[in-house]
XYZ file of C-alpha atoms in Angstrom:
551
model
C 3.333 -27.880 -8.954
C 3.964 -24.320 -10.982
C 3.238 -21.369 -8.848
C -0.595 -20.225 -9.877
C -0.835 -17.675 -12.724
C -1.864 -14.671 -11.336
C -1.793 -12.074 -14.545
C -4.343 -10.425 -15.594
C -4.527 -12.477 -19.337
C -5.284 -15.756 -16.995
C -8.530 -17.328 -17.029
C -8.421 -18.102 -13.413
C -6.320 -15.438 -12.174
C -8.646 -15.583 -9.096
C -8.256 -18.721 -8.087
C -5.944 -17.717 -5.064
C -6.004 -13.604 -5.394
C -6.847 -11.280 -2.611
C -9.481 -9.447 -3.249
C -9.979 -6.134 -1.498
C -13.630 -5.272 -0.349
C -14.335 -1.187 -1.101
C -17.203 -0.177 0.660
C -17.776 2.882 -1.512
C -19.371 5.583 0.970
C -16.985 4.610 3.581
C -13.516 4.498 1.579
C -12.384 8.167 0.695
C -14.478 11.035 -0.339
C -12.650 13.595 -2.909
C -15.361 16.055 -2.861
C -15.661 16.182 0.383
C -19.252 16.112 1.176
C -19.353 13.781 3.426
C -19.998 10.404 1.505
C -17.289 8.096 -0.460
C -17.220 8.281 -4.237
C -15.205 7.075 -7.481
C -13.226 9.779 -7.419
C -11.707 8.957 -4.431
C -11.544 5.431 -4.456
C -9.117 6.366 -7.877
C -6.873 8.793 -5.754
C -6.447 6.043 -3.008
C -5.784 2.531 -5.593
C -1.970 2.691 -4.746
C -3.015 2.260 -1.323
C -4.384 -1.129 -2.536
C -1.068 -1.826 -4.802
C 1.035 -1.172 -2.206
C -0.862 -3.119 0.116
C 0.047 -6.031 -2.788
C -3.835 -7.271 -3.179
C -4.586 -8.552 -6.668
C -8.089 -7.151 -7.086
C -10.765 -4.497 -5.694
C -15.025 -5.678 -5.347
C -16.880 -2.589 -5.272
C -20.108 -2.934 -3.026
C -22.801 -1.500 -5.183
C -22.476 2.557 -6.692
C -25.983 2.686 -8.288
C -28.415 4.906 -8.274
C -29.984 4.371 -4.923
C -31.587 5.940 -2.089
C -29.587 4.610 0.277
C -31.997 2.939 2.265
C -30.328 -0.158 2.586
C -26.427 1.355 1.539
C -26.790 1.260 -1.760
C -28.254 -2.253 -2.222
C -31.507 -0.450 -3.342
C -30.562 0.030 -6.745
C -32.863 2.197 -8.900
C -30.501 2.045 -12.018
C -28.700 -1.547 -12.185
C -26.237 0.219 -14.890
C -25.223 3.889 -13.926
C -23.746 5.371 -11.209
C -25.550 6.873 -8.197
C -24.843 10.964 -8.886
C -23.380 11.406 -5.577
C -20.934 9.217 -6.318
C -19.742 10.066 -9.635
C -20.487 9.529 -13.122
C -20.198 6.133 -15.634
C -16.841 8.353 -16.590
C -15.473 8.380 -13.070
C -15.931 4.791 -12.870
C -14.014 4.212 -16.471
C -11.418 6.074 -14.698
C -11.404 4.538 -11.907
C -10.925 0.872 -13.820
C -8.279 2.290 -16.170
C -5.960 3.264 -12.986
C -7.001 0.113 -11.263
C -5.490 -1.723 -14.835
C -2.934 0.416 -15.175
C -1.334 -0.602 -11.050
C -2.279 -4.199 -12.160
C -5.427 -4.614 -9.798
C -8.476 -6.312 -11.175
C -12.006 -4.746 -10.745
C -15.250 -6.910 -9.611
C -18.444 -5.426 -8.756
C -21.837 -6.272 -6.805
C -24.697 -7.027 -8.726
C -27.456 -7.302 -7.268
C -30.311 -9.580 -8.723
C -32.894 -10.421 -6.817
C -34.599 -6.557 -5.862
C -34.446 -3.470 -7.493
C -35.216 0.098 -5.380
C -38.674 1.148 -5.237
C -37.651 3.979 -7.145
C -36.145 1.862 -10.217
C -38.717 2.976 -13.647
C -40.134 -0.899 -13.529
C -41.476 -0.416 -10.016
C -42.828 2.554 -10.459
C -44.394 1.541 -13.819
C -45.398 -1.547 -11.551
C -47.564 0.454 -9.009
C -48.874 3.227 -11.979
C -50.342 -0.044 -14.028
C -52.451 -2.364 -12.027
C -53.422 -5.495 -10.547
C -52.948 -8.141 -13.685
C -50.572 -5.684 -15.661
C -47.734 -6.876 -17.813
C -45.509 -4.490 -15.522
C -46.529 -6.111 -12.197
C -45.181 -9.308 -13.611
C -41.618 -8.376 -13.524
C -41.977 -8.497 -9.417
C -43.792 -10.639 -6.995
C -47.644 -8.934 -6.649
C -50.603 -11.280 -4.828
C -53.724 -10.400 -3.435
C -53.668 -10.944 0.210
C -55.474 -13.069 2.349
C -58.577 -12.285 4.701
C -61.891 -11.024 4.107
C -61.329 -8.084 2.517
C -56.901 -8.745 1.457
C -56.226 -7.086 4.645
C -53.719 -10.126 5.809
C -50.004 -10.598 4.029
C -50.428 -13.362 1.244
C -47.383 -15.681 3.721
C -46.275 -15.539 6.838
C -43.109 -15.060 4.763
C -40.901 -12.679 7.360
C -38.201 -10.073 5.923
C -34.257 -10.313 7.187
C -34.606 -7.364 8.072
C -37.672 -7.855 10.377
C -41.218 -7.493 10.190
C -43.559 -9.384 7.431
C -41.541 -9.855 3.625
C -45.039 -8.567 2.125
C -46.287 -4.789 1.778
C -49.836 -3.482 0.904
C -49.806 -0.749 -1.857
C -52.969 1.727 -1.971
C -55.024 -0.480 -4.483
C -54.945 -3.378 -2.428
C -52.177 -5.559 -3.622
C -48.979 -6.891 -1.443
C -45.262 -7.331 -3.084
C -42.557 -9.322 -2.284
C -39.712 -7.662 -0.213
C -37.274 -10.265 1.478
C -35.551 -7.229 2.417
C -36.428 -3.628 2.614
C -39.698 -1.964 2.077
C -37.782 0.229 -0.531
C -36.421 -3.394 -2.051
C -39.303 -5.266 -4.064
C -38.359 -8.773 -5.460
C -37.767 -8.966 -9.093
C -39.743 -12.092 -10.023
C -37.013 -14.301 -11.785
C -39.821 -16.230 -13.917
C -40.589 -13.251 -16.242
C -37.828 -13.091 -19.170
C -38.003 -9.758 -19.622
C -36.469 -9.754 -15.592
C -33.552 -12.354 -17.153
C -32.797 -10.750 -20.460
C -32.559 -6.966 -18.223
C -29.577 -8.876 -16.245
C -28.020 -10.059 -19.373
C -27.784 -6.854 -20.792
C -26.058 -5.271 -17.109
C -23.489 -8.079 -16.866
C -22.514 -7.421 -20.929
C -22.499 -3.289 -19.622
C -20.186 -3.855 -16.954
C -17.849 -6.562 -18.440
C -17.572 -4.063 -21.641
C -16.510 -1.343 -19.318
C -13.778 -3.793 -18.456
C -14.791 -4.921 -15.178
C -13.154 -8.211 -14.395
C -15.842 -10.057 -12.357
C -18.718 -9.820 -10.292
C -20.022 -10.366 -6.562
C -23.779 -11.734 -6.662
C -25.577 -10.674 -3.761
C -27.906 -13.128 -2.547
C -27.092 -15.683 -5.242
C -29.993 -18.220 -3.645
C -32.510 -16.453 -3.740
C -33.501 -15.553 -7.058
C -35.990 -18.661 -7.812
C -38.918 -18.967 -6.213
C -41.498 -21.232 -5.769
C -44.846 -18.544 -6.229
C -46.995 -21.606 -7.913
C -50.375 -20.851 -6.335
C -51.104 -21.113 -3.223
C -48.524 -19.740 -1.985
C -46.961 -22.041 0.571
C -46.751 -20.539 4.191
C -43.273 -21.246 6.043
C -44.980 -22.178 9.196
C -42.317 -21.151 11.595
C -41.604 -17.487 10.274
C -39.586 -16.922 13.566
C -36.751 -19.377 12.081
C -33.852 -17.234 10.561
C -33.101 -17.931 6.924
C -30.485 -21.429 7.128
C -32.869 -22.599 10.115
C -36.203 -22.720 7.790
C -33.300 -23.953 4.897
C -32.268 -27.428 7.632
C -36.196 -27.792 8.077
C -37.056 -28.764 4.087
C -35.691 -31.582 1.720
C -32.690 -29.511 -0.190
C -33.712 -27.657 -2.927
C -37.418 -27.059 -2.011
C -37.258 -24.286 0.184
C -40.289 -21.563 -0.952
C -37.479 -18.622 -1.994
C -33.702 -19.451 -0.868
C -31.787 -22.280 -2.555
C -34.134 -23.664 -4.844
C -32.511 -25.806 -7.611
C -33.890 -23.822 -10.442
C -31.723 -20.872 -9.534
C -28.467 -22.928 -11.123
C -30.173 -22.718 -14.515
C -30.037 -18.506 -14.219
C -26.339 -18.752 -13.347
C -25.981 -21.761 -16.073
C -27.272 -18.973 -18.819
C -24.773 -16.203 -16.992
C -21.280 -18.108 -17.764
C -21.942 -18.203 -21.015
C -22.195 -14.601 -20.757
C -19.168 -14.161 -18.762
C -17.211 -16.707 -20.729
C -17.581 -15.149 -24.010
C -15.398 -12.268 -22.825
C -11.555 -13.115 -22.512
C -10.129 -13.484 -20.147
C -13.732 -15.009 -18.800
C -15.244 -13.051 -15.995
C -15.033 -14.341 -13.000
C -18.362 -14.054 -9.908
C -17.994 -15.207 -6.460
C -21.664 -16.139 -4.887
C -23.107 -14.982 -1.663
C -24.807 -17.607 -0.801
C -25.978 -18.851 2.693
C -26.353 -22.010 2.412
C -25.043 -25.126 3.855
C -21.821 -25.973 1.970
C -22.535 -29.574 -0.079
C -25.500 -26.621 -1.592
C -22.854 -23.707 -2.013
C -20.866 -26.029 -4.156
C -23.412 -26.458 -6.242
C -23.136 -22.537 -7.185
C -19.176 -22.952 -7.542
C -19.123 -25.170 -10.445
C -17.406 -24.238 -13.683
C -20.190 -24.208 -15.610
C -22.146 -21.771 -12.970
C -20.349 -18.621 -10.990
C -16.911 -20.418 -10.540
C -16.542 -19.282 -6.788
C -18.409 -18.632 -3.332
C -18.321 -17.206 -0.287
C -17.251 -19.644 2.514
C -19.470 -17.997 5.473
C -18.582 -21.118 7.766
C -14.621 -19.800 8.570
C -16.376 -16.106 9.225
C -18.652 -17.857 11.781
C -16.251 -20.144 13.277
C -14.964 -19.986 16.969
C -11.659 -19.188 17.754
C -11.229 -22.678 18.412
C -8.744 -25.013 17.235
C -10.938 -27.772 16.696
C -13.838 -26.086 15.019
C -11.597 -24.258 12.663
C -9.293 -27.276 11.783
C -13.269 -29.197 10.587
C -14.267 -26.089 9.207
C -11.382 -25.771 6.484
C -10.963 -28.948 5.841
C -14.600 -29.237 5.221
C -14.575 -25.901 2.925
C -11.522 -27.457 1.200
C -13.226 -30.545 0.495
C -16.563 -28.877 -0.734
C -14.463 -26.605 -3.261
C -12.488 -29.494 -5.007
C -15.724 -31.486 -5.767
C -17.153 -28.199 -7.532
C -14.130 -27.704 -9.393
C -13.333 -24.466 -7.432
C -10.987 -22.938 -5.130
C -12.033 -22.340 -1.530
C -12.801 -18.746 -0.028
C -11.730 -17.427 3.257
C -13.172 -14.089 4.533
C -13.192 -12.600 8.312
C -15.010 -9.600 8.094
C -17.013 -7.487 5.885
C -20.133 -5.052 5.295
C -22.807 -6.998 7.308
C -20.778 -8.354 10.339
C -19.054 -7.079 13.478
C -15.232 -6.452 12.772
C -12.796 -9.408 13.650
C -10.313 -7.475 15.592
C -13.845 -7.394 17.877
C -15.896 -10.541 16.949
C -13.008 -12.815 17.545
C -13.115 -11.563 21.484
C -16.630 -11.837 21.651
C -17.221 -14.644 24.384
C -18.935 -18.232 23.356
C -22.524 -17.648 22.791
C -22.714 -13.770 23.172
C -25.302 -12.297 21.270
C -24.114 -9.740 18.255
C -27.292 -8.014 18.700
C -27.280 -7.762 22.326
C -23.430 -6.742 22.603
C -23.845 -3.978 19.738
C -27.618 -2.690 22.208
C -24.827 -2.607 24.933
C -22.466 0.009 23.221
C -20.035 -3.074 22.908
C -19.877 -2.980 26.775
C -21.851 -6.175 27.819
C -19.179 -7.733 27.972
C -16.202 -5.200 27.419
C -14.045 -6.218 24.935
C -10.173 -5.093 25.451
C -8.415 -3.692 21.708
C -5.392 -4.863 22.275
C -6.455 -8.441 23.035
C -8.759 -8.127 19.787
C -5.931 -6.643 18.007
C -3.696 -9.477 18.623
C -6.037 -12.495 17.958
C -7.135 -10.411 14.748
C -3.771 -10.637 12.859
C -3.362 -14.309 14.359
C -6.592 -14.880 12.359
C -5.373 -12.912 9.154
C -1.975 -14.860 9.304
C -4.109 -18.126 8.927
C -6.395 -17.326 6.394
C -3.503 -15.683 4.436
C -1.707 -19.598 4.687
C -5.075 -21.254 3.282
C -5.026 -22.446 -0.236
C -7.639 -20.379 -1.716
C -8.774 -16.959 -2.725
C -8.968 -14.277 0.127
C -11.535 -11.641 1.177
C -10.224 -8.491 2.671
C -12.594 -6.464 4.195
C -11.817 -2.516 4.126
C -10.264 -1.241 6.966
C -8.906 -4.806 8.457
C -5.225 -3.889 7.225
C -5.395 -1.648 9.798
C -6.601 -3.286 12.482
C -10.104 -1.244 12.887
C -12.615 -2.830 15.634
C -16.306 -2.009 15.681
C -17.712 1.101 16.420
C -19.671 -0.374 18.338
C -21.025 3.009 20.378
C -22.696 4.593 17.539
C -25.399 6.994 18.992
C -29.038 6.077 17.850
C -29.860 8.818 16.140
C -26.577 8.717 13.458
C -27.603 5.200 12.597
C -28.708 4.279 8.933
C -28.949 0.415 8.892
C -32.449 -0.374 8.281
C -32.454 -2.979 10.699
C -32.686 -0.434 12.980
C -36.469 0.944 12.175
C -37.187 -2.202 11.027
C -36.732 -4.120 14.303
C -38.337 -1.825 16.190
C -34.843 -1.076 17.508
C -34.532 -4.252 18.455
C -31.039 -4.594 16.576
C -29.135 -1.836 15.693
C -27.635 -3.150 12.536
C -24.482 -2.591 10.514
C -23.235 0.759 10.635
C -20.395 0.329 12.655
C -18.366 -2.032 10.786
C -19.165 0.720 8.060
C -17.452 3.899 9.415
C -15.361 5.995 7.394
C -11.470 4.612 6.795
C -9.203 7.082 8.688
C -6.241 7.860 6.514
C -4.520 10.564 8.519
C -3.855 11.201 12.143
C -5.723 14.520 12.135
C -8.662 16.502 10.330
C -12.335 16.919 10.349
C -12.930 13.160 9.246
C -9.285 11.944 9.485
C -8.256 12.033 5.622
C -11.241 10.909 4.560
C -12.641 13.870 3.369
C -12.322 17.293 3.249
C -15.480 17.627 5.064
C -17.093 15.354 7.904
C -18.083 11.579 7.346
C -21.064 9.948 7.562
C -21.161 7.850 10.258
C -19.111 9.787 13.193
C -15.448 8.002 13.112
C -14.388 7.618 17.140
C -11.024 9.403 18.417
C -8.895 6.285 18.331
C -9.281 5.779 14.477
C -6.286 8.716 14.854
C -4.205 5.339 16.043
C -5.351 2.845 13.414
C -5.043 6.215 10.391
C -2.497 4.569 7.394
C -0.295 7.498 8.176
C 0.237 6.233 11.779
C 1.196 2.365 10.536
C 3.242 3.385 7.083
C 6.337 2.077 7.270
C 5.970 1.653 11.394
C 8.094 -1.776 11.820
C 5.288 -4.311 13.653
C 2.479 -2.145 12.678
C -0.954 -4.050 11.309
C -0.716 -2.326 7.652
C 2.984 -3.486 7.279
C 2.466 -6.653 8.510
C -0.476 -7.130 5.482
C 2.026 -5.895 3.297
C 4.602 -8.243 4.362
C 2.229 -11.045 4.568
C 0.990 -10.541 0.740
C 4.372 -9.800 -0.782
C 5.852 -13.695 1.059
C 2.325 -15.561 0.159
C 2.553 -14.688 -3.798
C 5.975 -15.848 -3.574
C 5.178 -19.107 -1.422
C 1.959 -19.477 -3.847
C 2.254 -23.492 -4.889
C -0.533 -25.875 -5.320
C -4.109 -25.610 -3.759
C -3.912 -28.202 -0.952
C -2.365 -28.565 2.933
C -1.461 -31.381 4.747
C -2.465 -31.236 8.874
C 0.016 -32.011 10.910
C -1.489 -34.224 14.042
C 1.851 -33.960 16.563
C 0.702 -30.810 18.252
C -0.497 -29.508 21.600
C -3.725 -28.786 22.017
C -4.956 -25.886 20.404
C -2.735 -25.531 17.938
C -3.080 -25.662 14.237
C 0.275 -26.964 11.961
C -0.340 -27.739 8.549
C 2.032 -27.819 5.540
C 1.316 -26.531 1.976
C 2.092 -28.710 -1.032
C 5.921 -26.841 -1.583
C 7.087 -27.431 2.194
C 6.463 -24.272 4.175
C 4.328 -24.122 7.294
C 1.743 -22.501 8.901
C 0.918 -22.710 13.060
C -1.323 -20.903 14.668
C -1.476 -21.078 18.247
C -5.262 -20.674 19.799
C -4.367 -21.850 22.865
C -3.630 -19.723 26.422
C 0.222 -21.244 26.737
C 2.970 -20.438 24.698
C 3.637 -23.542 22.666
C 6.834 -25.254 20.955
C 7.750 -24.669 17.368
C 9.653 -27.323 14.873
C 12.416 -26.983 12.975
C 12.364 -24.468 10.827
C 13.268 -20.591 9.583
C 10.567 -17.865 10.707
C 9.049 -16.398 7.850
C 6.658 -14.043 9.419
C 4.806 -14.255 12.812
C 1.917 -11.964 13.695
C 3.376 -11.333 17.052
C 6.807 -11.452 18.178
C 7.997 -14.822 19.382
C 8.171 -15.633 22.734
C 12.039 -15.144 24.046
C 12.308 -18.571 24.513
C 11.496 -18.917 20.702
C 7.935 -20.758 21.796
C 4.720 -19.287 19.848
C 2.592 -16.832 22.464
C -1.005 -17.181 22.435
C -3.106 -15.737 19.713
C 0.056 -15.880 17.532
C 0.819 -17.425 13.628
C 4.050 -18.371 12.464
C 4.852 -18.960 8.869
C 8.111 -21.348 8.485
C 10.116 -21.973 5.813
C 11.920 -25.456 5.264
């Protein structure tokens, strides 16, 4: 097999790339007023070169009140003010281009903000209006439409229905501030035509779709009531026949993405889209076929146990579902809506997230150096996988979870929305620390944010460049061997190890093992490529370690 075409003029350059998250408030600020923007995410892209990724995703830079970071979009093709300018973005593309990175972006389909023109046209126009059609109004139930229409509950907590003054209820699955565009109106479908033609002509090279299944809805009156609203999203999903769930994974939705690749195909090189979609994964294939978005998140690895055994049936199970939909598998480990992996990975068996992060991140404790060292075990792994990689900001240098972010600094609205029952996202969302010193540690002239703690001065890039061992230069290292060992999109398990250990072989020869175990364990023949800890003296693997071998 020919090593994978990874240029920019190939069709399916992304078919093992490693694609750089950029959480634009929290990357660099080069205005510094506190909040990320273009501009800076331009004067840091030979960070990402150097680093040796092949692409950036953007998490959305619209207009937006930032009540849910930016995924309340009240402009679907601008650029939020704060952040720059439709200018600073074509900037910002060119220079990605010009260092030979590719540029996706988050769209994001299935709300607008409350403040977009059609919502606000929406409220202005009436019960029965032309306007209200383009979202998801009902009269609600009760004598008088005091009562929700469903029981329909929000992710974010609370009831997914809110009353406006005249007496009417809309569809939020998320936010208040995030109505539901109703997918059955064309005016809705041709509107998200015309923003993936705006963005591909501005040269962007693919797209993340947030919340890929949940665009088609069943809203064929009556409205059918879930009848356990206290299920979370995949446990209502495993309750109904596939496919017939009232509003996530409903098989019409694969006729919106059918209608997008012939959009995104009629550019050349095609643009690529990855779909987040939570969804079992014989479903999420479904949304990875050629003829639909091409690619999708594989949430399974981020939720697996650091567990030999689980993780060995989890990719081979992700492996298998991408090769009947004609795709390439996924691997991700962290991003903008979970707890860092440096930190989750130490989390014990059955600890709740929600809990721990209530705690401070101190019931249980969780030691940094222990987290540290299971975290590039992990990265080592996923960097072996055949497949396209997800690098969340931040993780090249090791970051944990701020995980003791005072109340009142937070901005998640799972906060407010809970009732403070869960305190969100924020602190996998803290300002990158570039230098060892300053107000916000390179970030920005000014402060950040969120508040960045005093040990981001040890994690800062300008503590780890060119530090032999450090987390950033082993990334580096790790991306600059794994384009070279690039071959073929399949492994081969190897079943003659100890427990807890993982040894597979990809299709050219070299090796991967990953040691989960608490013993140091033997190694086969071979040369050391790279290890994510020193081996033991003895030459054995240490715990929480990955060795790649040559032949």
């Amino acid at each position: 097999m020919s090593t994978p075409d990874l240029s920019p003029k190939s069709p399916e350059w992304w078919r093992q790339a490693v694609i750089y998250q950029v959480y634009p408030r929290s990357f660099a600020d080069a205005d510094g007023d506190g909040l990320g923007d273009l501009r800076g995410i331009t004067q840091r892209l030979t960070h990402l070169a150097a680093l040796g990724v092949d692409a950036l995703w953007l998490s959305p830079f619209y207009p937006s009140e930032l009540a849910d970071g930016g995924y309340d979009v009240a402009d679907h093709r601008d650029v939020d003010p704060r952040l720059g300018s439709l200018d600073d973005f074509e900037a910002m593309v060119a220079e990605a281009h010009r260092l030979g990175l590719k540029v996706l972006v988050d769209i994001v389909p299935n709300h607008s903000s409350h403040q977009h023109v059609w919502f606000q046209e929406a409220l202005r126009a009436g019960p029965g209006s032309a306007a209200r059609d383009r979202y998801v109004f009902r009269d609600g139930r009760g004598a008088h439409g005091e009562l929700p229409p469903t029981d329909w509950q929000s992710v974010f907590g609370g009831s997914a229905w809110r009353r406006v003054p005249d007496g009417q209820w809309y569809l939020h699955l998320f936010a208040p501030q995030q109505p539901d565009l109703n997918w059955e109106n064309e005016e809705v479908r041709a509107d998200f035509r015309t923003t993936l033609r705006f963005w591909s002509d501005r040269g962007v090279d693919g797209f993340r779709v947030d919340v890929a299944h949940a665009l088609a809805k069943d809203l064929s009156e009556p409205l059918r009531d879930l009848g356990a609203p206290e299920l979370s999203d995949e446990a209502s999903l495993a309750t109904m026949p596939p496919g017939s769930h009232p509003f996530y994974d409903r098989d019409e939705v694969h006729e919106i993405y059918r209608d997008w690749r012939k959009i995104l195909d009629a550019y050349s090189p095609p643009r690529m889209a990855v779909a987040e979609a939570w969804v079992p994964g014989a479903r999420r294939a479904l949304y990875a076929r050629p003829d639909e978005l091409g690619q999708a998140f594989n949430f399974e690895y981020l939720k697996a146990r650091w567990d030999a055994v689980e993780l060995r049936e989890v990719i081979t199970a992700s492996l298998a579902t991408a090769r009947a939909a004609g795709a390439s598998a996924t691997w991700v480990l962290s991003n903008h809506d979970v707890v860092r992996h440096a930190t989750r990975l130490m989390l014990p068996a059955g600890t709740d997230p929600d809990a721990w992060l209530l705690s401070g991140g101190n019931a249980p404790a969780v030691d940094p150096v222990a987290g540290l060292r299971r975290a590039r075990a992990a990265t080592l792994l996923m960097l072996a996988l055949p497949g396209s990689a997800y690098v969340y900001q931040g993780e090249e240098l090791g970051l944990p979870e701020v995980a003791d972010l005072p109340a009142a600094v937070l901005q998640d609205p799972i906060w407010e929305q809970t009732g403070h029952a869960r305190k969100g996202r924020d602190g996998c969302r803290v300002p990158l620390p570039w230098t060892r010193t300053g107000p916000s540690y390179g970030f920005g002239a000014g402060g950040a944010w969120l508040p960045q703690p005093a040990t981001f001065a040890l994690y800062a890039v300008e503590a780890q460049d060119g530090v032999e061992g450090s987390t950033l230069e082993l990334y580096r290292a790790a991306l600059r061997l794994r384009r070279k060992l690039l071959q073929g999109e399949s492994l081969t398990w190897s079943d003659d190890t100890p427990p807890g250990v993982l040894h597979f072989t990809r299709s050219d020869g070299w090796r991967c093992l990953a040691n989960l175990s608490g013993r140091p364990a033997p190694l086969p023949p071979g040369e050391p490529l790279l290890s994510s800890a020193p081996l033991e003296p003895d030459g054995r693997l240490g715990p929480d370690t990955t060795v790649w071998l040559g032949r």
